[in-house]
Amino acid sequence: MSYISKKTVKKHLFGILIIFSLGGCGGETAVDQATRDGILIIGNTSEPKGLDPHIVSGVLESNIIGSLFEGLVVQHPSQEGVALPGVAEKWYPSNPDRPDEWIFELRKDAKWSDGEPLTAEDFLFAFRRILTPELASDYAFMLFYIRDAEPFHKSQRAYLIFRNDESFPVKWESLKKVDFGPNEKADKKTFNRKGLDHLTAKELETLQATPSHFNWPESVAVEIRELIVSKSLEFAKSGRDLWELINFGATAPNAHTLKVKLNAPLPFLAEITKHYTWFPVPKHVVLEHGTIGERFTDWTKPANLVGNGAFKLKSWRFNDHIEVERNPNYWDADNVGINGIRYLPISNLFTEDRMFYDGLLHITYTLAPELIEYSRTHYPEFVRNELYLGTYFIRTNVTREPFTDPRVRLAFSMALDQEAIIDNVLQGGQKPAGGLVPPFGGYPTSSAVKFDPVAAQKLLAEAGYPGGKGLPDIEFLTTDKESSKATAEAMQAIWKKHLGANIKIKQMEWTSYITNMFDKNYDLAAGGWIGDYMDPLTFLDMWMKDAGNNRTGWSSETFEKLLAEAGQTSDPQARYALLAKAESLFLNERPILPLYWYTRNYLIHPDVKGWDPLLLDNHPYKFLKLQRDTGAMEN
Amino acid sequence: MSEKTPEAGSSLWRDAWLRMGKNKAAMASLGVFTLIVFMCFGVAWFCKDPNAVTLTNKFASPSGEHWMGTDALGRDLFSRILYGGQISILVGLIATAVSVCIGVTYGAVSGFAGGRPDALMMRIVDTLLSIPFLVVVIVLQAVLSVWSSDTSSWIVQHWNWDKTFTDRLTNIVPLFFALGLFGWLTLARIVRAQVMSLKEREFVEAARALGYDRFRILFRHIIPNTLGPTVVYATLTVPGFIMYEATLSFLGLGVEAPNSSWGILIKEGANFMETHPALLIIPGIFFSLTLFSLNFLGDGLRDAFDVKASKD
Amino acid sequence: MFRFILGRLLQGLLVLFALYTITFFLAKAMPGEPFTTEKNVSETTKQYLRKLYGLDKPLPAQYIIYPSKIITDRDFGVSTSKGRPVRDIIAQSFPVSLILGLGAMSFAIGIGIPIGIISAVRKNSWVDWSLMAVAMVGICVPAFTIGPLLQILIAANVPGLKVAGWGNPLDFLLPAFTLGLVSAAYLARLTRGGVLEILSQDFIRTAHAKGLSPTRVILKHGLRGGLLPSVAYLGPAFAAMISGSFIVETIFQVPGMGQHFVNAAISRDEFLLMGVALFFGFLIIMMNLISDILTGILDPRVRIGKAAQ
């Protein structure tokens, strides 16, 4: 160090500083470069669990899948509830008065990204694949509208064997009490754990010899039991696939026509096909790397993945980024506005926002609640605040005091100062929830949920807890996010103030939180629901008695009757009226306390053109353009 | 040994106290620390309710009403800091004390024994160091949260204690359990290294020649000489425990919302760095002052008890 | 020496085995399972998934199958939360964590030890107090505050440095600095304490009396003993940097291993959890071994491995 004199250092220091500062203003950011190259850079919150449309179930995965694959129809870039032609050029019900069978005419020039033609066969293969039990798809239920899809996926072997058997002594409906599927609560030593329908030939032989291994209800006669077991055994031994027993609703009269027969009329089937569970997968590629039910194959690796979307997979660097590039074999390739998309899995909200301000991405996944005010004040041109199809609500455990009493539930709901929480804690422009189903075109949105502390106090007194006296400590279950904590604390204070209730906040990490909720180990639990498609049913059918996502212990036969009736109604208006009636009944009993309707707050760079608000946030990337407005200088 | 020279009779404690008195930084730190403790445990009771939410008065600036302003839910920041300090100081000191006791004993015995016993004890430390902490926390939370509410009800029922206080107490126990299980491991290693070096020194040989047994040598001669690094490391672990408590509280294993601690205040405040920095800076200052003073105090204590310090 | 190292490696195997057993039972004791998602998955699907991952077998069988697969096939299982082989995940993330850890260590040693030495030499002066105050920053200001501060103040304004990411060579600087700052503080104080201990000893007085320059005395004689506590601390500290960098990784978007320790536990991803735990155990064993060897070198009187008389 001694031969570099202090003078020399001082002489060059200034020069060094100049070079550093020159880099500052006028230097090109990643976003500048990307806009020029036509690459859209998006924050996508986390590394995807996979890119197989039949295996994943998250929003972030669907963002990527939406660029690699295309379904029968495509979401309109700005109009809700409108479907544009995708792989299907035309679609219509065979009988407009009773839309329980739909025809999709596929375009003849549809191709996979490797040049192979895309036909109706690929759709049939895809439907069968997602319903294949061994694949263990979370989202298979999205296809249960198709005739016979559900019994196949649930492997309802016994039902399928006997339903067309005229010689069967009783009507199958009378066997409803028997659980042929797996029952996790059953005694480990019995076959009820595994479920009769899943027993292997060997196990069935054991059962034949020792009938006591399966718990049948008393009402089922012994001969019936023996008949069921023996026929199941015969089938299991034959090695046939259950697929042969069903009359699957989706068929392909020819290579470019897809016919879908449903269980009930569904006027909004096109909306449902926008979901990635209905996308085609390349039969030739999938089968090259494994069988139809094999889950861990290599077909989604960048070297192998073939899709039919506007883009194809360019690179997948684990935990770093995923990049897709133009697919020249896409039928509408000439009209695709951008050249590629890069997805960055940024999990920390603040980091993502800071990266945006540092010119590293075009669109963020979200905007941290703490930064919403700040961003709106200093950078309003970047901030978007849009309605999102979802509701945030608090589940009540109706099997535990005090929420066994609907008056208490209503009291707690009415004492909830929704606006105070939204304006002061969340600050994301959310809408106070008037009911369960968020507002969207055509459906009569409920306004039954209102803040009315006086009425709440009266109800609580009526229920036997005047001023909150006698109320037990109420456990409020929530996650470990800071925003969840703040919201919970605000509600705790509000309920204490208006009802005199003592809320104990139980924070825990996500899986413990879900597990405790599923086990009904709570009094109140924070939660919410985001719609899968544009119809009130996605918010209502989860409250049926056996619905997996209910978790409150509430059920109502009238409610389910209304839903069933709506399921058979073809006229959209009449159907909405029935669903609204069901929602109204639901809200009168208030097993959940709706708080707000979701909004999405995020940052978007002005270079991105064609990105309009959509309730399901399912933006079709092909309609976007990247353009630098002249005269604007980045800093 | 210098303290036994025939000067005017002066005990070790008196010497130490005199030496401390001359150490300006240490005395100043003692003052600051005492002041903070007094504020948290004395003044706090006269302050506003730290959990009183006023949604319309968020992020208020300091005023006569709220000496340090309010937080994101309109709660008085000053009182939240003081009440939070109770938890953090207790957690920091007690957890440190426990881990020092365990760590020093364990490390000294291991280092002194050497050979097979040392190998075994150190391999146990290696194992414990490698266990993923979060897994332990999640299991503890699942197991102990039930325990803590049951025990709390039992105590309130049978001993008639105040419910809120008992709840807070039983919530803290699992926290200490989690911290105590792992907090002593690195200290044990440090003490062991010291002891391995010390045990080869002449004074140990001399003690052996005098016929002292091993326990006496270890506890009366060797361990006091490890005080230096021990005190230093101990004062360093206090902030670690305080921040860890915040992490655990978010997972349900510590302070139950809406009660706060310094760790929680800092964690929440960090999110407002760009928008309302006071929420981070003010608790941060209390936190830092406490730690600085503990450290200088620790140094002072170590110097004061250092038998070889030259009598300048 | 060779026998000593061999012995330690064999002991290390025992440690790994104990670690495996404890982690296995703890992982099974956590409430919930890997297939818990918000949209409820049917029991049928869950049974298929359990079968797929081998989680439907009885516990003792699972306990034995896992290590045997590692030994025969180097197969650490497939991550339930990431859908990839655990081996690949560790292979991808470890080099990143290594670079981050080495960078952090360099900062920690480069900042902490010199501060510690100077403070010790100038004990109880203003230099001492202010240097100690600076060192303490690493402890008093937690990573989730320093990181964002660096992002806002430095990265946003200095052209070569990005706010977050791990693509360019300079990207490791800010996260490594943030990660290393805590250890710098520990090292500064431990070094100061250790050097003070040594400096007060007689042989130092002798060296001074002999006329050796003060610098020489400190650097040549004082450091050897003075670094003992720091070396003992550094072993687990380095390993902890690799496993505990979760916060730094999320703030700076670094694809390292630290996040897997946290996320695998939360997702109940047993295979990934076990994989990183075992890997981390291996790291701890090696680091503590190196630390002990260094201790023996620094203080030759210390006889590693010999029992007390």
mmCIF file of N, CA, C and O in Angstrom, chain B residues 40-41 44-45 80-95 164-165 167-169 171-173 175-176 179 238 241-243 245-246 249 253-256 258-264:
data_model
loop_
_atom_site.group_PDB
_atom_site.id
_atom_site.type_symbol
_atom_site.label_atom_id
_atom_site.label_comp_id
_atom_site.label_asym_id
_atom_site.label_seq_id
_atom_site.Cartn_x
_atom_site.Cartn_y
_atom_site.Cartn_z
ATOM 1 N N CYS B 40 -39.782 0.968 32.357
ATOM 2 C CA CYS B 40 -40.625 -0.141 31.906
ATOM 3 C C CYS B 40 -41.415 -0.771 33.041
ATOM 4 O O CYS B 40 -42.556 -1.174 32.861
ATOM 5 N N PHE B 41 -40.781 -0.882 34.198
ATOM 6 C CA PHE B 41 -41.473 -1.578 35.269
ATOM 7 C C PHE B 41 -42.143 -0.626 36.255
ATOM 8 O O PHE B 41 -43.026 -1.018 36.996
ATOM 9 N N ALA B 44 -44.457 2.525 33.575
ATOM 10 C CA ALA B 44 -45.434 1.965 32.642
ATOM 11 C C ALA B 44 -46.837 1.931 33.210
ATOM 12 O O ALA B 44 -47.814 2.221 32.516
ATOM 13 N N TRP B 45 -46.945 1.586 34.499
ATOM 14 C CA TRP B 45 -48.284 1.412 35.075
ATOM 15 C C TRP B 45 -49.106 2.692 35.034
ATOM 16 O O TRP B 45 -50.334 2.648 35.087
ATOM 17 N N ARG B 80 -46.763 1.434 24.611
ATOM 18 C CA ARG B 80 -46.485 0.123 24.034
ATOM 19 C C ARG B 80 -45.011 -0.231 24.193
ATOM 20 O O ARG B 80 -44.656 -1.379 24.446
ATOM 21 N N ILE B 81 -44.173 0.798 24.061
ATOM 22 C CA ILE B 81 -42.737 0.540 24.212
ATOM 23 C C ILE B 81 -42.423 0.153 25.652
ATOM 24 O O ILE B 81 -41.654 -0.783 25.904
ATOM 25 N N LEU B 82 -43.020 0.864 26.601
ATOM 26 C CA LEU B 82 -42.716 0.542 27.988
ATOM 27 C C LEU B 82 -43.220 -0.839 28.379
ATOM 28 O O LEU B 82 -42.504 -1.632 28.988
ATOM 29 N N TYR B 83 -44.469 -1.141 28.037
ATOM 30 C CA TYR B 83 -45.001 -2.461 28.364
ATOM 31 C C TYR B 83 -44.243 -3.541 27.613
ATOM 32 O O TYR B 83 -43.982 -4.616 28.127
ATOM 33 N N GLY B 84 -43.923 -3.215 26.358
ATOM 34 C CA GLY B 84 -43.164 -4.182 25.576
ATOM 35 C C GLY B 84 -41.808 -4.440 26.187
ATOM 36 O O GLY B 84 -41.298 -5.554 26.158
ATOM 37 N N GLY B 85 -41.247 -3.391 26.772
ATOM 38 C CA GLY B 85 -39.940 -3.532 27.393
ATOM 39 C C GLY B 85 -39.953 -4.545 28.522
ATOM 40 O O GLY B 85 -38.978 -5.262 28.748
ATOM 41 N N GLN B 86 -41.076 -4.597 29.239
ATOM 42 C CA GLN B 86 -41.150 -5.567 30.338
ATOM 43 C C GLN B 86 -40.854 -6.959 29.825
ATOM 44 O O GLN B 86 -40.024 -7.688 30.369
ATOM 45 N N ILE B 87 -41.557 -7.317 28.765
ATOM 46 C CA ILE B 87 -41.365 -8.657 28.206
ATOM 47 C C ILE B 87 -39.937 -8.823 27.702
ATOM 48 O O ILE B 87 -39.260 -9.785 28.022
ATOM 49 N N SER B 88 -39.500 -7.868 26.902
ATOM 50 C CA SER B 88 -38.208 -8.042 26.249
ATOM 51 C C SER B 88 -37.075 -8.102 27.250
ATOM 52 O O SER B 88 -36.181 -8.932 27.137
ATOM 53 N N ILE B 89 -37.112 -7.221 28.250
ATOM 54 C CA ILE B 89 -36.024 -7.236 29.236
ATOM 55 C C ILE B 89 -36.049 -8.546 30.006
ATOM 56 O O ILE B 89 -35.017 -9.201 30.200
ATOM 57 N N LEU B 90 -37.248 -8.967 30.421
ATOM 58 C CA LEU B 90 -37.340 -10.226 31.154
ATOM 59 C C LEU B 90 -36.860 -11.392 30.307
ATOM 60 O O LEU B 90 -36.047 -12.204 30.745
ATOM 61 N N VAL B 91 -37.393 -11.444 29.083
ATOM 62 C CA VAL B 91 -36.993 -12.537 28.204
ATOM 63 C C VAL B 91 -35.494 -12.515 27.983
ATOM 64 O O VAL B 91 -34.798 -13.520 28.139
ATOM 65 N N GLY B 92 -34.984 -11.342 27.644
ATOM 66 C CA GLY B 92 -33.553 -11.241 27.364
ATOM 67 C C GLY B 92 -32.716 -11.677 28.545
ATOM 68 O O GLY B 92 -31.826 -12.526 28.416
ATOM 69 N N LEU B 93 -33.028 -11.147 29.735
ATOM 70 C CA LEU B 93 -32.186 -11.436 30.890
ATOM 71 C C LEU B 93 -32.332 -12.874 31.355
ATOM 72 O O LEU B 93 -31.341 -13.575 31.602
ATOM 73 N N ILE B 94 -33.582 -13.321 31.487
ATOM 74 C CA ILE B 94 -33.776 -14.666 32.010
ATOM 75 C C ILE B 94 -33.229 -15.710 31.053
ATOM 76 O O ILE B 94 -32.509 -16.638 31.445
ATOM 77 N N ALA B 95 -33.580 -15.551 29.755
ATOM 78 C CA ALA B 95 -33.090 -16.537 28.788
ATOM 79 C C ALA B 95 -31.566 -16.543 28.774
ATOM 80 O O ALA B 95 -30.938 -17.608 28.702
ATOM 81 N N THR B 164 -55.644 -12.221 33.204
ATOM 82 C CA THR B 164 -54.793 -11.696 32.136
ATOM 83 C C THR B 164 -53.336 -11.968 32.425
ATOM 84 O O THR B 164 -52.575 -12.404 31.560
ATOM 85 N N PHE B 165 -52.965 -11.728 33.680
ATOM 86 C CA PHE B 165 -51.569 -11.929 34.057
ATOM 87 C C PHE B 165 -51.168 -13.394 33.891
ATOM 88 O O PHE B 165 -50.103 -13.718 33.355
ATOM 89 N N ASP B 167 -52.525 -15.668 32.002
ATOM 90 C CA ASP B 167 -52.464 -16.032 30.587
ATOM 91 C C ASP B 167 -51.122 -15.636 29.997
ATOM 92 O O ASP B 167 -50.472 -16.405 29.300
ATOM 93 N N ARG B 168 -50.737 -14.418 30.288
ATOM 94 C CA ARG B 168 -49.460 -13.956 29.731
ATOM 95 C C ARG B 168 -48.323 -14.806 30.253
ATOM 96 O O ARG B 168 -47.393 -15.144 29.518
ATOM 97 N N LEU B 169 -48.399 -15.171 31.521
ATOM 98 C CA LEU B 169 -47.328 -15.960 32.106
ATOM 99 C C LEU B 169 -47.221 -17.322 31.442
ATOM 100 O O LEU B 169 -46.140 -17.741 31.019
ATOM 101 N N ASN B 171 -48.230 -18.220 28.652
ATOM 102 C CA ASN B 171 -47.851 -18.123 27.242
ATOM 103 C C ASN B 171 -46.356 -18.010 27.087
ATOM 104 O O ASN B 171 -45.782 -18.435 26.096
ATOM 105 N N ILE B 172 -45.710 -17.416 28.096
ATOM 106 C CA ILE B 172 -44.280 -17.171 27.998
ATOM 107 C C ILE B 172 -43.488 -18.454 28.246
ATOM 108 O O ILE B 172 -42.406 -18.624 27.707
ATOM 109 N N VAL B 173 -44.061 -19.348 29.050
ATOM 110 C CA VAL B 173 -43.304 -20.560 29.398
ATOM 111 C C VAL B 173 -42.865 -21.354 28.167
ATOM 112 O O VAL B 173 -41.688 -21.696 28.050
ATOM 113 N N LEU B 175 -42.340 -20.280 25.353
ATOM 114 C CA LEU B 175 -41.331 -19.454 24.701
ATOM 115 C C LEU B 175 -39.960 -19.706 25.303
ATOM 116 O O LEU B 175 -38.982 -19.939 24.592
ATOM 117 N N PHE B 176 -39.901 -19.697 26.631
ATOM 118 C CA PHE B 176 -38.622 -19.934 27.287
ATOM 119 C C PHE B 176 -38.105 -21.328 27.004
ATOM 120 O O PHE B 176 -36.906 -21.538 26.841
ATOM 121 N N LEU B 179 -36.564 -21.201 23.577
ATOM 122 C CA LEU B 179 -35.292 -20.478 23.582
ATOM 123 C C LEU B 179 -34.240 -21.244 24.365
ATOM 124 O O LEU B 179 -33.092 -21.344 23.970
ATOM 125 N N VAL B 238 -28.371 -11.363 24.453
ATOM 126 C CA VAL B 238 -29.626 -10.733 24.878
ATOM 127 C C VAL B 238 -30.433 -10.220 23.685
ATOM 128 O O VAL B 238 -31.620 -10.557 23.563
ATOM 129 N N PHE B 241 -32.024 -13.064 21.724
ATOM 130 C CA PHE B 241 -33.219 -13.636 22.333
ATOM 131 C C PHE B 241 -34.426 -12.727 22.132
ATOM 132 O O PHE B 241 -35.532 -13.190 21.901
ATOM 133 N N ILE B 242 -34.207 -11.438 22.254
ATOM 134 C CA ILE B 242 -35.324 -10.507 22.109
ATOM 135 C C ILE B 242 -35.898 -10.580 20.698
ATOM 136 O O ILE B 242 -37.114 -10.625 20.498
ATOM 137 N N MET B 243 -35.042 -10.639 19.692
ATOM 138 C CA MET B 243 -35.575 -10.701 18.322
ATOM 139 C C MET B 243 -36.181 -12.062 18.044
ATOM 140 O O MET B 243 -37.185 -12.173 17.353
ATOM 141 N N GLU B 245 -37.724 -13.874 20.114
ATOM 142 C CA GLU B 245 -39.038 -13.906 20.742
ATOM 143 C C GLU B 245 -40.076 -13.327 19.799
ATOM 144 O O GLU B 245 -41.201 -13.821 19.731
ATOM 145 N N ALA B 246 -39.699 -12.303 19.033
ATOM 146 C CA ALA B 246 -40.660 -11.721 18.099
ATOM 147 C C ALA B 246 -41.047 -12.741 17.040
ATOM 148 O O ALA B 246 -42.225 -12.903 16.720
ATOM 149 N N SER B 249 -43.333 -15.232 18.574
ATOM 150 C CA SER B 249 -44.663 -14.718 18.871
ATOM 151 C C SER B 249 -45.538 -14.718 17.636
ATOM 152 O O SER B 249 -46.725 -15.014 17.709
ATOM 153 N N LEU B 253 -46.098 -18.683 19.659
ATOM 154 C CA LEU B 253 -45.424 -19.294 20.788
ATOM 155 C C LEU B 253 -44.883 -18.274 21.769
ATOM 156 O O LEU B 253 -43.934 -18.501 22.475
ATOM 157 N N GLY B 254 -45.399 -17.120 21.813
ATOM 158 C CA GLY B 254 -44.822 -16.157 22.738
ATOM 159 C C GLY B 254 -45.870 -15.170 23.184
ATOM 160 O O GLY B 254 -46.882 -15.537 23.750
ATOM 161 N N VAL B 255 -45.605 -13.934 22.868
ATOM 162 C CA VAL B 255 -46.509 -12.887 23.288
ATOM 163 C C VAL B 255 -47.768 -12.938 22.432
ATOM 164 O O VAL B 255 -47.705 -13.005 21.213
ATOM 165 N N GLU B 256 -48.923 -12.912 23.124
ATOM 166 C CA GLU B 256 -50.160 -13.012 22.358
ATOM 167 C C GLU B 256 -50.632 -11.625 21.980
ATOM 168 O O GLU B 256 -50.665 -10.730 22.814
ATOM 169 N N PRO B 258 -53.002 -8.557 21.403
ATOM 170 C CA PRO B 258 -52.307 -7.375 20.916
ATOM 171 C C PRO B 258 -51.140 -6.923 21.772
ATOM 172 O O PRO B 258 -50.577 -5.870 21.537
ATOM 173 N N ASN B 259 -50.756 -7.728 22.801
ATOM 174 C CA ASN B 259 -49.611 -7.312 23.599
ATOM 175 C C ASN B 259 -48.369 -7.248 22.736
ATOM 176 O O ASN B 259 -48.260 -7.925 21.722
ATOM 177 N N SER B 260 -47.442 -6.419 23.146
ATOM 178 C CA SER B 260 -46.278 -6.249 22.286
ATOM 179 C C SER B 260 -44.990 -6.471 23.052
ATOM 180 O O SER B 260 -44.988 -6.632 24.264
ATOM 181 N N SER B 261 -43.919 -6.524 22.319
ATOM 182 C CA SER B 261 -42.589 -6.563 22.895
ATOM 183 C C SER B 261 -41.729 -5.736 21.953
ATOM 184 O O SER B 261 -42.173 -5.381 20.862
ATOM 185 N N TRP B 262 -40.528 -5.442 22.353
ATOM 186 C CA TRP B 262 -39.677 -4.631 21.477
ATOM 187 C C TRP B 262 -39.452 -5.327 20.148
ATOM 188 O O TRP B 262 -39.467 -4.694 19.088
ATOM 189 N N GLY B 263 -39.242 -6.616 20.222
ATOM 190 C CA GLY B 263 -39.018 -7.357 18.988
ATOM 191 C C GLY B 263 -40.200 -7.210 18.040
ATOM 192 O O GLY B 263 -40.032 -6.937 16.854
ATOM 193 N N ILE B 264 -41.406 -7.369 18.580
ATOM 194 C CA ILE B 264 -42.601 -7.252 17.749
ATOM 195 C C ILE B 264 -42.738 -5.836 17.206
ATOM 196 O O ILE B 264 -43.020 -5.619 16.030
#
